[in-house]
PDB file of C-alpha atoms in Angstrom:
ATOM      1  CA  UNK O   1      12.009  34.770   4.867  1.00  0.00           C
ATOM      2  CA  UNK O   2       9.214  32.655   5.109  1.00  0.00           C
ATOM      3  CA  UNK O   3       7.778  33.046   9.280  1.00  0.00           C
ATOM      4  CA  UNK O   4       6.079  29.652  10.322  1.00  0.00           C
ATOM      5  CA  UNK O   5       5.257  30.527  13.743  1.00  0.00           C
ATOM      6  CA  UNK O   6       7.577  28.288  15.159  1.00  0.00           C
ATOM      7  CA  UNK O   7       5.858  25.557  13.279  1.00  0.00           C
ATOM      8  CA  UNK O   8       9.154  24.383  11.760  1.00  0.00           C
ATOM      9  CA  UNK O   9       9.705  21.310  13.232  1.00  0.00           C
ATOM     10  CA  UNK O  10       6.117  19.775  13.665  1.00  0.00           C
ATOM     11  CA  UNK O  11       5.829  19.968   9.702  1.00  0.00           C
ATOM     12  CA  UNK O  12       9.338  17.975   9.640  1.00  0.00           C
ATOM     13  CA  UNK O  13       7.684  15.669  11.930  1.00  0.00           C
ATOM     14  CA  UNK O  14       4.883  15.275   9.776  1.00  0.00           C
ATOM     15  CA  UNK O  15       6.928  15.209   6.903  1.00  0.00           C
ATOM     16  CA  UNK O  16       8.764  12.091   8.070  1.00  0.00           C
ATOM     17  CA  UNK O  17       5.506  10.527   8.613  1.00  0.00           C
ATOM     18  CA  UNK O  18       4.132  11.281   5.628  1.00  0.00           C
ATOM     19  CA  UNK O  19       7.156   9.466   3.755  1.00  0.00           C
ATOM     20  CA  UNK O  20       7.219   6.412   6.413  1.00  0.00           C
ATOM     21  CA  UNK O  21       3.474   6.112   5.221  1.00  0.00           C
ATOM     22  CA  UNK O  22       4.547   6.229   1.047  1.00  0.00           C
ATOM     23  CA  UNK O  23       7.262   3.815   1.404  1.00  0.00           C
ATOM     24  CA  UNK O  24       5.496   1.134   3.508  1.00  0.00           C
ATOM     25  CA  UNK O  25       2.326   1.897   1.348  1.00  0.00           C
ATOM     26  CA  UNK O  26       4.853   1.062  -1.768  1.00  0.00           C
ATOM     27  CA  UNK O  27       6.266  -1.585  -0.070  1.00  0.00           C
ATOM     28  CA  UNK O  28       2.703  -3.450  -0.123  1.00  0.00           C
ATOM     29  CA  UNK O  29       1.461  -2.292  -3.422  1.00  0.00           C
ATOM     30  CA  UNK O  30       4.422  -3.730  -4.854  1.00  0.00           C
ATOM     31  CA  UNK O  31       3.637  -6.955  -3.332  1.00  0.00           C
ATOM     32  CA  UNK O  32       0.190  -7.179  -3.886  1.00  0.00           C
ATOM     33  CA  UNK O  33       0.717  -5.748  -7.674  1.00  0.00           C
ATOM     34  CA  UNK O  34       3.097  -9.187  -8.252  1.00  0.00           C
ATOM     35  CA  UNK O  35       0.699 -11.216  -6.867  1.00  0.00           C
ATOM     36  CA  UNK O  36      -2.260  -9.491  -8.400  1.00  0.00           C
ATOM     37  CA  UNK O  37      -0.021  -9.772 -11.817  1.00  0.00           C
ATOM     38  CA  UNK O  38       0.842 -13.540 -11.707  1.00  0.00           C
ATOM     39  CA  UNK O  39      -2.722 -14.147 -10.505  1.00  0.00           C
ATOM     40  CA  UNK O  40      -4.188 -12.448 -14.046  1.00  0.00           C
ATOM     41  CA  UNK O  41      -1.541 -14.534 -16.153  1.00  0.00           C
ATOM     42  CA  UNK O  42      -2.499 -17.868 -14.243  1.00  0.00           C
ATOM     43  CA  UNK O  43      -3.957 -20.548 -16.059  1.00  0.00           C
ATOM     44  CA  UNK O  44      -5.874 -21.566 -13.198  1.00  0.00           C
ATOM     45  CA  UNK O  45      -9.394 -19.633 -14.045  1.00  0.00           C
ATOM     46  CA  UNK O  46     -10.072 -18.662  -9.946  1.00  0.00           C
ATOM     47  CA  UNK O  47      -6.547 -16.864  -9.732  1.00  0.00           C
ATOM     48  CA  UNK O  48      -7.567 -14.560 -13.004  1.00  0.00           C
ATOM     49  CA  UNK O  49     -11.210 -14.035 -11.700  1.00  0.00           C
ATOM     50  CA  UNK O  50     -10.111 -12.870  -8.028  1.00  0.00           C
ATOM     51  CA  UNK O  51      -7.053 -10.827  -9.759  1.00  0.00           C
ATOM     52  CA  UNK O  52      -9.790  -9.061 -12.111  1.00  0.00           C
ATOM     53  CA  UNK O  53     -12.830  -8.276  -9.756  1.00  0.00           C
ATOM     54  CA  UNK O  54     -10.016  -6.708  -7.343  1.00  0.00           C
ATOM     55  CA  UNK O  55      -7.960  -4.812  -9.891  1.00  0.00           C
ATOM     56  CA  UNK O  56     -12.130  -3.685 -10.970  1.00  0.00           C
ATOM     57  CA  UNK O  57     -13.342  -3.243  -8.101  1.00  0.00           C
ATOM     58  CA  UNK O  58     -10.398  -0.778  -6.610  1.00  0.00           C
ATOM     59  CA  UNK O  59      -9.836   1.275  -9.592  1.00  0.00           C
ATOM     60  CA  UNK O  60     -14.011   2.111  -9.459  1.00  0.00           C
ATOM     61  CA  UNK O  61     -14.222   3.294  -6.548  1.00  0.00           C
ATOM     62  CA  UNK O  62     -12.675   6.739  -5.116  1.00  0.00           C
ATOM     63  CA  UNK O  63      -9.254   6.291  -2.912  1.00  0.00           C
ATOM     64  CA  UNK O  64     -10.866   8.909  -0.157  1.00  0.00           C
ATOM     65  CA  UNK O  65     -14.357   6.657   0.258  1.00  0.00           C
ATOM     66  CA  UNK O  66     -12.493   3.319   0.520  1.00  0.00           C
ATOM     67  CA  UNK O  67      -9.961   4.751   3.160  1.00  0.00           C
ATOM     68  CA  UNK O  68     -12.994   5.649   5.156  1.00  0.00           C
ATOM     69  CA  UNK O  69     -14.820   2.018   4.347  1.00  0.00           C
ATOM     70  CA  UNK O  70     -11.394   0.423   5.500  1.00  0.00           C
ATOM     71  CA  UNK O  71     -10.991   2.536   8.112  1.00  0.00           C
ATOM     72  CA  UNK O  72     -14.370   1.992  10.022  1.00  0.00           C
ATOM     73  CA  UNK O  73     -15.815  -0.307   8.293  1.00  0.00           C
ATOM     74  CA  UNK O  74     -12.648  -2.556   8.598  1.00  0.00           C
ATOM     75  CA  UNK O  75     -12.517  -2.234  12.067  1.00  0.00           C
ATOM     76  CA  UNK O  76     -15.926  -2.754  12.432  1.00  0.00           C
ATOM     77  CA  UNK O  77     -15.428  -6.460  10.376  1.00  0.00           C
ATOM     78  CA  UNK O  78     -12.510  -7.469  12.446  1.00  0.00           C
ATOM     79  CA  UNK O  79     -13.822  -6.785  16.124  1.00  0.00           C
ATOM     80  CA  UNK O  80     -16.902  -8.491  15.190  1.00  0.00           C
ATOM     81  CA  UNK O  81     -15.432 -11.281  13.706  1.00  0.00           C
ATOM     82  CA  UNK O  82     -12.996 -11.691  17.105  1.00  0.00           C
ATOM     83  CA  UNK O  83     -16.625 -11.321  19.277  1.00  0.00           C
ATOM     84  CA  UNK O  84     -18.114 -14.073  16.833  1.00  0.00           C
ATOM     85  CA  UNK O  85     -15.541 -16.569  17.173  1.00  0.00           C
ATOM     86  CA  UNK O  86     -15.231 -16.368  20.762  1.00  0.00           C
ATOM     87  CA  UNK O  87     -19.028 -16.780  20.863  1.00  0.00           C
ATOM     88  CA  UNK O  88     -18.420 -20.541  18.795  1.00  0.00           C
ATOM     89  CA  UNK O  89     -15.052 -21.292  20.717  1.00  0.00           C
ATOM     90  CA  UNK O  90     -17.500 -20.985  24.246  1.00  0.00           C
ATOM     91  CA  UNK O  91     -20.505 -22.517  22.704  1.00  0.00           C
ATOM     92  CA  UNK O  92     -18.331 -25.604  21.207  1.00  0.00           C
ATOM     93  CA  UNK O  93     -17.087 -25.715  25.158  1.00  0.00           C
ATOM     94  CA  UNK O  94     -20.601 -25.658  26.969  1.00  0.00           C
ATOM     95  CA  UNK O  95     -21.899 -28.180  24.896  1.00  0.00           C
ATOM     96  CA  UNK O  96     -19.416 -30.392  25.799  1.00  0.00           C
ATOM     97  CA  UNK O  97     -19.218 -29.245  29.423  1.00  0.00           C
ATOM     98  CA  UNK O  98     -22.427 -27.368  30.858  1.00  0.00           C
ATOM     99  CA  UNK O  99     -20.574 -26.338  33.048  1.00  0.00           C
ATOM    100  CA  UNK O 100     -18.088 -24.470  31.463  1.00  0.00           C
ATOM    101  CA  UNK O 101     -17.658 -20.801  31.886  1.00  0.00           C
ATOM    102  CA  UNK O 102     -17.235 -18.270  29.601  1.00  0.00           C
ATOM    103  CA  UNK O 103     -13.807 -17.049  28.372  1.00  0.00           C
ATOM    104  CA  UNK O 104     -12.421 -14.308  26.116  1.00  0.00           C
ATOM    105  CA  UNK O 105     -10.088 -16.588  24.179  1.00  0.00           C
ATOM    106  CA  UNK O 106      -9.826 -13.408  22.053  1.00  0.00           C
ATOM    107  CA  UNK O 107      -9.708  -9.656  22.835  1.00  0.00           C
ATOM    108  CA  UNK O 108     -13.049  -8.271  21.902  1.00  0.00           C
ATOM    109  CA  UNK O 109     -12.160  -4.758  20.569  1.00  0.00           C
ATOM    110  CA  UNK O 110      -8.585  -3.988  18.436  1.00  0.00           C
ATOM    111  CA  UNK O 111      -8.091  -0.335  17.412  1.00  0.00           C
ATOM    112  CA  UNK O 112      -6.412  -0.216  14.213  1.00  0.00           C
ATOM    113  CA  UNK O 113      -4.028   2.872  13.972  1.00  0.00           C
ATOM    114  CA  UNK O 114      -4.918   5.676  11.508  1.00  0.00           C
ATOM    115  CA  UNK O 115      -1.171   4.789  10.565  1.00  0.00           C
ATOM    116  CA  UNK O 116      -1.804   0.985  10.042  1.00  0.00           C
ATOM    117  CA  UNK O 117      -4.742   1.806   8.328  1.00  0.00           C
ATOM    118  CA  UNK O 118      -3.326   4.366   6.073  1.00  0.00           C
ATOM    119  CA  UNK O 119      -0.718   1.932   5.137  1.00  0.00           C
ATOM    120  CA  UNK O 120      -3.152  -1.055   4.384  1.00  0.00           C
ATOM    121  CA  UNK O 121      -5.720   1.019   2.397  1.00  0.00           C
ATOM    122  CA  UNK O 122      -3.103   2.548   0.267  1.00  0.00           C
ATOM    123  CA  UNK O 123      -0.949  -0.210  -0.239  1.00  0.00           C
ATOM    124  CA  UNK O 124      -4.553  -2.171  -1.416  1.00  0.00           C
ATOM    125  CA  UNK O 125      -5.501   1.063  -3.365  1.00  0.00           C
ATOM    126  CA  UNK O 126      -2.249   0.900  -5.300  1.00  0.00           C
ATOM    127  CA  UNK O 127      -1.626  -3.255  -5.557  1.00  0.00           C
ATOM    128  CA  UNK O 128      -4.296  -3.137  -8.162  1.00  0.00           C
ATOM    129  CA  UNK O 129      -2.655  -0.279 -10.529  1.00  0.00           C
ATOM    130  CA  UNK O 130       0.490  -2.034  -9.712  1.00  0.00           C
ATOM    131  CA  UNK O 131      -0.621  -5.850 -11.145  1.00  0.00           C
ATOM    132  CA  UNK O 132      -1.940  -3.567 -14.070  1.00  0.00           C
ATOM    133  CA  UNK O 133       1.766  -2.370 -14.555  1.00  0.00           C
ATOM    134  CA  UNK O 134       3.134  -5.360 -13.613  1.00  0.00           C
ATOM    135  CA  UNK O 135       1.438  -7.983 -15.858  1.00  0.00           C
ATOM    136  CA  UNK O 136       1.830  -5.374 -18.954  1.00  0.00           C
ATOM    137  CA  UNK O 137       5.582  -5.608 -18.018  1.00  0.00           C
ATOM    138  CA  UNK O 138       5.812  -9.443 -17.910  1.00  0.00           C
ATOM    139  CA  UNK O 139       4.016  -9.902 -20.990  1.00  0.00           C
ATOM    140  CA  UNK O 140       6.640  -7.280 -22.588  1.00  0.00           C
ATOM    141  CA  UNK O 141       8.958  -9.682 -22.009  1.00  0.00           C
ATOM    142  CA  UNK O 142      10.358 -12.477 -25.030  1.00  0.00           C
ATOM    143  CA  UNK O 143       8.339 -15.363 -24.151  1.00  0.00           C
ATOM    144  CA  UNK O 144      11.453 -17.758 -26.282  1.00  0.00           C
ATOM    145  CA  UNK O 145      13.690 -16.358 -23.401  1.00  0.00           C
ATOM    146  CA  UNK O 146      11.377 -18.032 -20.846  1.00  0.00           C
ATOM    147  CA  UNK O 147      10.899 -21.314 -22.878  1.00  0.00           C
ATOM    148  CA  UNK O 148      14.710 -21.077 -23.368  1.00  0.00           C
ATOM    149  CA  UNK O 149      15.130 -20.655 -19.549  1.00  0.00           C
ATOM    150  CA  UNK O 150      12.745 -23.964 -18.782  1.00  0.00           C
ATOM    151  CA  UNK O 151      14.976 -26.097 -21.859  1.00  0.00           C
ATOM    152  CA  UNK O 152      17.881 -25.317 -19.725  1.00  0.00           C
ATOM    153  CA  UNK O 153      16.598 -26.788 -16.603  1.00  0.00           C
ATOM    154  CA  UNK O 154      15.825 -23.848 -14.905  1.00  0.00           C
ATOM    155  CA  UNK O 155      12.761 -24.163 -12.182  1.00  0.00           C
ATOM    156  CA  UNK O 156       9.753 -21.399 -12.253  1.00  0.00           C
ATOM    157  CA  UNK O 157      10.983 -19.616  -9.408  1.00  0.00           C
ATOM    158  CA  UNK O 158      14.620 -19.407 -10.667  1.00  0.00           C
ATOM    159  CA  UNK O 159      13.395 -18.232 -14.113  1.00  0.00           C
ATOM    160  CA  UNK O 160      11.568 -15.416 -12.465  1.00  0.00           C
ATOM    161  CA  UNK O 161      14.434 -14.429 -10.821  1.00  0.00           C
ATOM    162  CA  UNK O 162      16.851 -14.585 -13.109  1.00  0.00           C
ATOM    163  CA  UNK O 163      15.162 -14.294 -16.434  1.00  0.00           C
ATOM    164  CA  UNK O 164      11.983 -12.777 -15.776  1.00  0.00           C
ATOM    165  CA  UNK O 165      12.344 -10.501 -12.728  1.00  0.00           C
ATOM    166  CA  UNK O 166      15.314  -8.838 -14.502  1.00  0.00           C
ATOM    167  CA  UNK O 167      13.987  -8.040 -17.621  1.00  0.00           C
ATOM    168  CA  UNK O 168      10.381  -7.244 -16.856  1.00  0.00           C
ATOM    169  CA  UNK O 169      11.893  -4.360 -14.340  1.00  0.00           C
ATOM    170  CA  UNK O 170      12.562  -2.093 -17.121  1.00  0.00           C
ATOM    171  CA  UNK O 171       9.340  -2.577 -18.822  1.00  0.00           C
ATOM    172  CA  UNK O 172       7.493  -1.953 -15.424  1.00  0.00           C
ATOM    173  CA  UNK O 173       9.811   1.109 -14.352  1.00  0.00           C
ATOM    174  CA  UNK O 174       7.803   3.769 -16.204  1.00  0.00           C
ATOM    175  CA  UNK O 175       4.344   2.846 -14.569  1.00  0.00           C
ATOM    176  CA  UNK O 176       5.916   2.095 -11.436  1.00  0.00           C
ATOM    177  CA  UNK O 177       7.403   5.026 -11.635  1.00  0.00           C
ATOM    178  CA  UNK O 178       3.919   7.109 -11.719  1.00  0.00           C
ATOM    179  CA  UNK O 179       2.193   5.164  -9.671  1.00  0.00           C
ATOM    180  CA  UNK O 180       4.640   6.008  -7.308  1.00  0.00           C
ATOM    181  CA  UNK O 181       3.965   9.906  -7.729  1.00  0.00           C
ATOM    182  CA  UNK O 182       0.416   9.236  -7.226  1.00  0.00           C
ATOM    183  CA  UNK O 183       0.531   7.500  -4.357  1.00  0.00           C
ATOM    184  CA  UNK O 184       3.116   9.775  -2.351  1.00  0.00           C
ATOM    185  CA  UNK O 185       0.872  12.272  -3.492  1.00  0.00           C
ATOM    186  CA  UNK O 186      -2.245  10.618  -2.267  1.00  0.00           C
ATOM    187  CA  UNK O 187      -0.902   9.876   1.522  1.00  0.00           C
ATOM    188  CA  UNK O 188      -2.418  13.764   1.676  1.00  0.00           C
ATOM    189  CA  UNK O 189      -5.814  11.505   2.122  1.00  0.00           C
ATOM    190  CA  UNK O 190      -5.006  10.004   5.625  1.00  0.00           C
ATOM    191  CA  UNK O 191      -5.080  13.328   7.505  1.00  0.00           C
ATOM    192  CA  UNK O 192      -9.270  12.492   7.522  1.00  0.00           C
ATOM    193  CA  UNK O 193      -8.215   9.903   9.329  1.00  0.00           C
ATOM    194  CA  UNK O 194      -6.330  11.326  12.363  1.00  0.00           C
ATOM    195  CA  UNK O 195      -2.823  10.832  11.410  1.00  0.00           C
ATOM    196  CA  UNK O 196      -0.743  13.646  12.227  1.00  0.00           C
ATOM    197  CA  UNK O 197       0.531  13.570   8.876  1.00  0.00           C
ATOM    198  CA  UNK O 198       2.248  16.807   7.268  1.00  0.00           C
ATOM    199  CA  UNK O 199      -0.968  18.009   5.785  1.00  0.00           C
ATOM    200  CA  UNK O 200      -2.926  17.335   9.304  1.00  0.00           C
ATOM    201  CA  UNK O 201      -0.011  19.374  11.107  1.00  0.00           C
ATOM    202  CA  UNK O 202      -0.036  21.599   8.172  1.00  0.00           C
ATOM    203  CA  UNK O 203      -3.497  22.152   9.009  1.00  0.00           C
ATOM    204  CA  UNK O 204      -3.573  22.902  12.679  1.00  0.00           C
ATOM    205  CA  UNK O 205      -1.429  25.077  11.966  1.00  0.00           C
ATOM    206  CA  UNK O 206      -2.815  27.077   9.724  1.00  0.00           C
ATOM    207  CA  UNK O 207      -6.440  26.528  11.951  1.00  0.00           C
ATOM    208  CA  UNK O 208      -4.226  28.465  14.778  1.00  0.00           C
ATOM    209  CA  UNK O 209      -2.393  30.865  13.304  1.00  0.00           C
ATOM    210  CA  UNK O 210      -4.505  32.122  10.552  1.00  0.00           C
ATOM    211  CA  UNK O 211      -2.130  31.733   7.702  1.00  0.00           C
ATOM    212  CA  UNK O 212      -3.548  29.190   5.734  1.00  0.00           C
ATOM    213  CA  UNK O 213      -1.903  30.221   2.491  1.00  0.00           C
ATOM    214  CA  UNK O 214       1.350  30.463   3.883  1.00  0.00           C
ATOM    215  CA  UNK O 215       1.104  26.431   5.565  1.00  0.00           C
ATOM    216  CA  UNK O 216      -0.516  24.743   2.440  1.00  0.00           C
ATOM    217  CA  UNK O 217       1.934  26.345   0.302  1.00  0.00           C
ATOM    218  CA  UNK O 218       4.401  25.296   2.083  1.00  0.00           C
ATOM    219  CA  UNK O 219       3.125  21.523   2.074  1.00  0.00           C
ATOM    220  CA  UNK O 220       2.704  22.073  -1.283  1.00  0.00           C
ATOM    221  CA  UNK O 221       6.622  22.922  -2.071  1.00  0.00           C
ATOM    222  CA  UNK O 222       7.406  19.901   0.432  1.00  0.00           C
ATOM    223  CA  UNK O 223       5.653  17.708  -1.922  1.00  0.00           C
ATOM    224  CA  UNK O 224       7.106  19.095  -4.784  1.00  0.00           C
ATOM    225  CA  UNK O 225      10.373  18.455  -3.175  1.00  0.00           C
ATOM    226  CA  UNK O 226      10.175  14.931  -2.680  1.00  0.00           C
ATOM    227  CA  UNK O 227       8.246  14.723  -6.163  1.00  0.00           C
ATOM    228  CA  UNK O 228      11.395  15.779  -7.595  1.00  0.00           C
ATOM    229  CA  UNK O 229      13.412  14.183  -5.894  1.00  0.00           C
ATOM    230  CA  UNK O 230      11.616  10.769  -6.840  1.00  0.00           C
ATOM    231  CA  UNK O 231      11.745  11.628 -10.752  1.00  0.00           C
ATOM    232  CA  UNK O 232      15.171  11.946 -10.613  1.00  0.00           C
ATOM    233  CA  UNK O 233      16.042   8.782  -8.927  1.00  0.00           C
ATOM    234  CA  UNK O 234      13.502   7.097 -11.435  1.00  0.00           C
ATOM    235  CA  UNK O 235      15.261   8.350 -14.637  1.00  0.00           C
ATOM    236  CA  UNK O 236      18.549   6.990 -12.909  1.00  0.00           C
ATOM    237  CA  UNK O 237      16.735   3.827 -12.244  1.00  0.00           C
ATOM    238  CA  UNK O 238      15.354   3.726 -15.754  1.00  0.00           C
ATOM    239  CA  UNK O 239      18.820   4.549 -17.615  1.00  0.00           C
ATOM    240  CA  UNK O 240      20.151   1.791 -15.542  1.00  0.00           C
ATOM    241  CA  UNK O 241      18.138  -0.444 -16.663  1.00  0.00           C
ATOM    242  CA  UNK O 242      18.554   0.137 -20.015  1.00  0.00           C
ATOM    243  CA  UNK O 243      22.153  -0.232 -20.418  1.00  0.00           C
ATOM    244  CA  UNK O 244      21.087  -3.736 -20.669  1.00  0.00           C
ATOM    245  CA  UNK O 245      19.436  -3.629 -23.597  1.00  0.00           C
ATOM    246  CA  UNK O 246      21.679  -1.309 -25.629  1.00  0.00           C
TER     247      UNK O 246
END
């Protein structure tokens, strides 16, 4: 049997963290992807050109270097931006008032969590693959259905939801579907960070014990676990879906 050193329970711990970071990562992505997906079918010409240099801009550059620019450099952006506009808030005051003293309307300094921040980078990482997936799906769907949808009366948001929405879900559930392997797969990434994910405990671990093979492999079967797990619940998702359309 496999000995972990009494190491059992801190990899469940960082197991559960590790999935609390995929789903709320997901969660996000999801959101942005719609957004980023209407945005590129927009006929408005500033919706498609933000939609495109984000969806360009993420997938060039590497998931572990824009963790790190979100992390610090994110952090960096916001407290300086909270120093900056208490700086105009007090300067608007003393001109009025020389006499006015001056107050931190704002705290100067927020840490962001390595688990917000894994969240928020991932979730941004993943929006843009998802409006990819997303706008792919709603352009799959029969644009008469949509005209047919507006002839009856229907508003925009109650054609999404129950013309669109519907039918573009199982043209999106294969790339959804992988994106969502990557990305549980990529949550590896915010151990760099300081979360004490499963692959950060994992490590310790390993660092103190001196079995390095036998932690990462066993990380590595964990993630094959939920892996699994996911593809199955897909393909019941996906046959689902279907029965609609047989």
């Amino acid at each position: 049997m496999l000995d972990l050193k009494g190491y059992e329970w801190s990899l469940v711990e960082g197991a559960w963290v590790t999935l609390q970071v995929a789903l709320l990562s997901l969660l996000l992505a999801a959101i942005l992807g719609m957004l980023g997906a209407l945005a590129k079918l927009s006929p408005y010409r500033w919706a498609r050109a933000i939609a495109t240099v984000y969806t360009t801009v993420i997938r060039g550059i590497p998931d572990l270097v824009l963790m790190m620019l979100i992390f610090f450099g994110g952090q960096m952006l916001l407290n300086d931006s909270l120093y900056n506009i208490n700086e105009w808030i007090n300067n608007y005051f003393t001109s009025s008032d020389p006499n006015h003293e001056w107050v931190q309307y704002l705290p100067d300094y927020i840490e962001i969590s390595p688990f917000v921040a894994g969240i928020l980078t991932i979730g941004f990482i993943f929006g843009a693959y998802m409006a990819e997936t997303f706008r792919g799906a709603i352009m799959a769907v029969d644009k008469g259905e949509l005209e047919a949808a507006k002839a009856y009366g229907m508003s925009g948001v109650l054609a999404f939801r129950r013309v669109l929405f519907p039918q573009m879900i199982r043209h999106a559930l294969p790339g959804f579907g992988n994106n969502w392997l990557v990305l549980l797969k990529t949550t590896a990434l915010v151990s760099i960070i300081g979360l004490d994910d499963m692959v950060r405990k994992g490590s310790l671990a390993a660092g103190t014990t001196q079995m390095p093979f036998t932690f990462y492999m066993t990380i590595a079967v964990i993630f094959l676990l939920f892996t699994t797990l996911s593809t199955s619940a897909l393909k019941w998702a996906e046959r689902r879906f279907s029965i609609h359309t047989r």
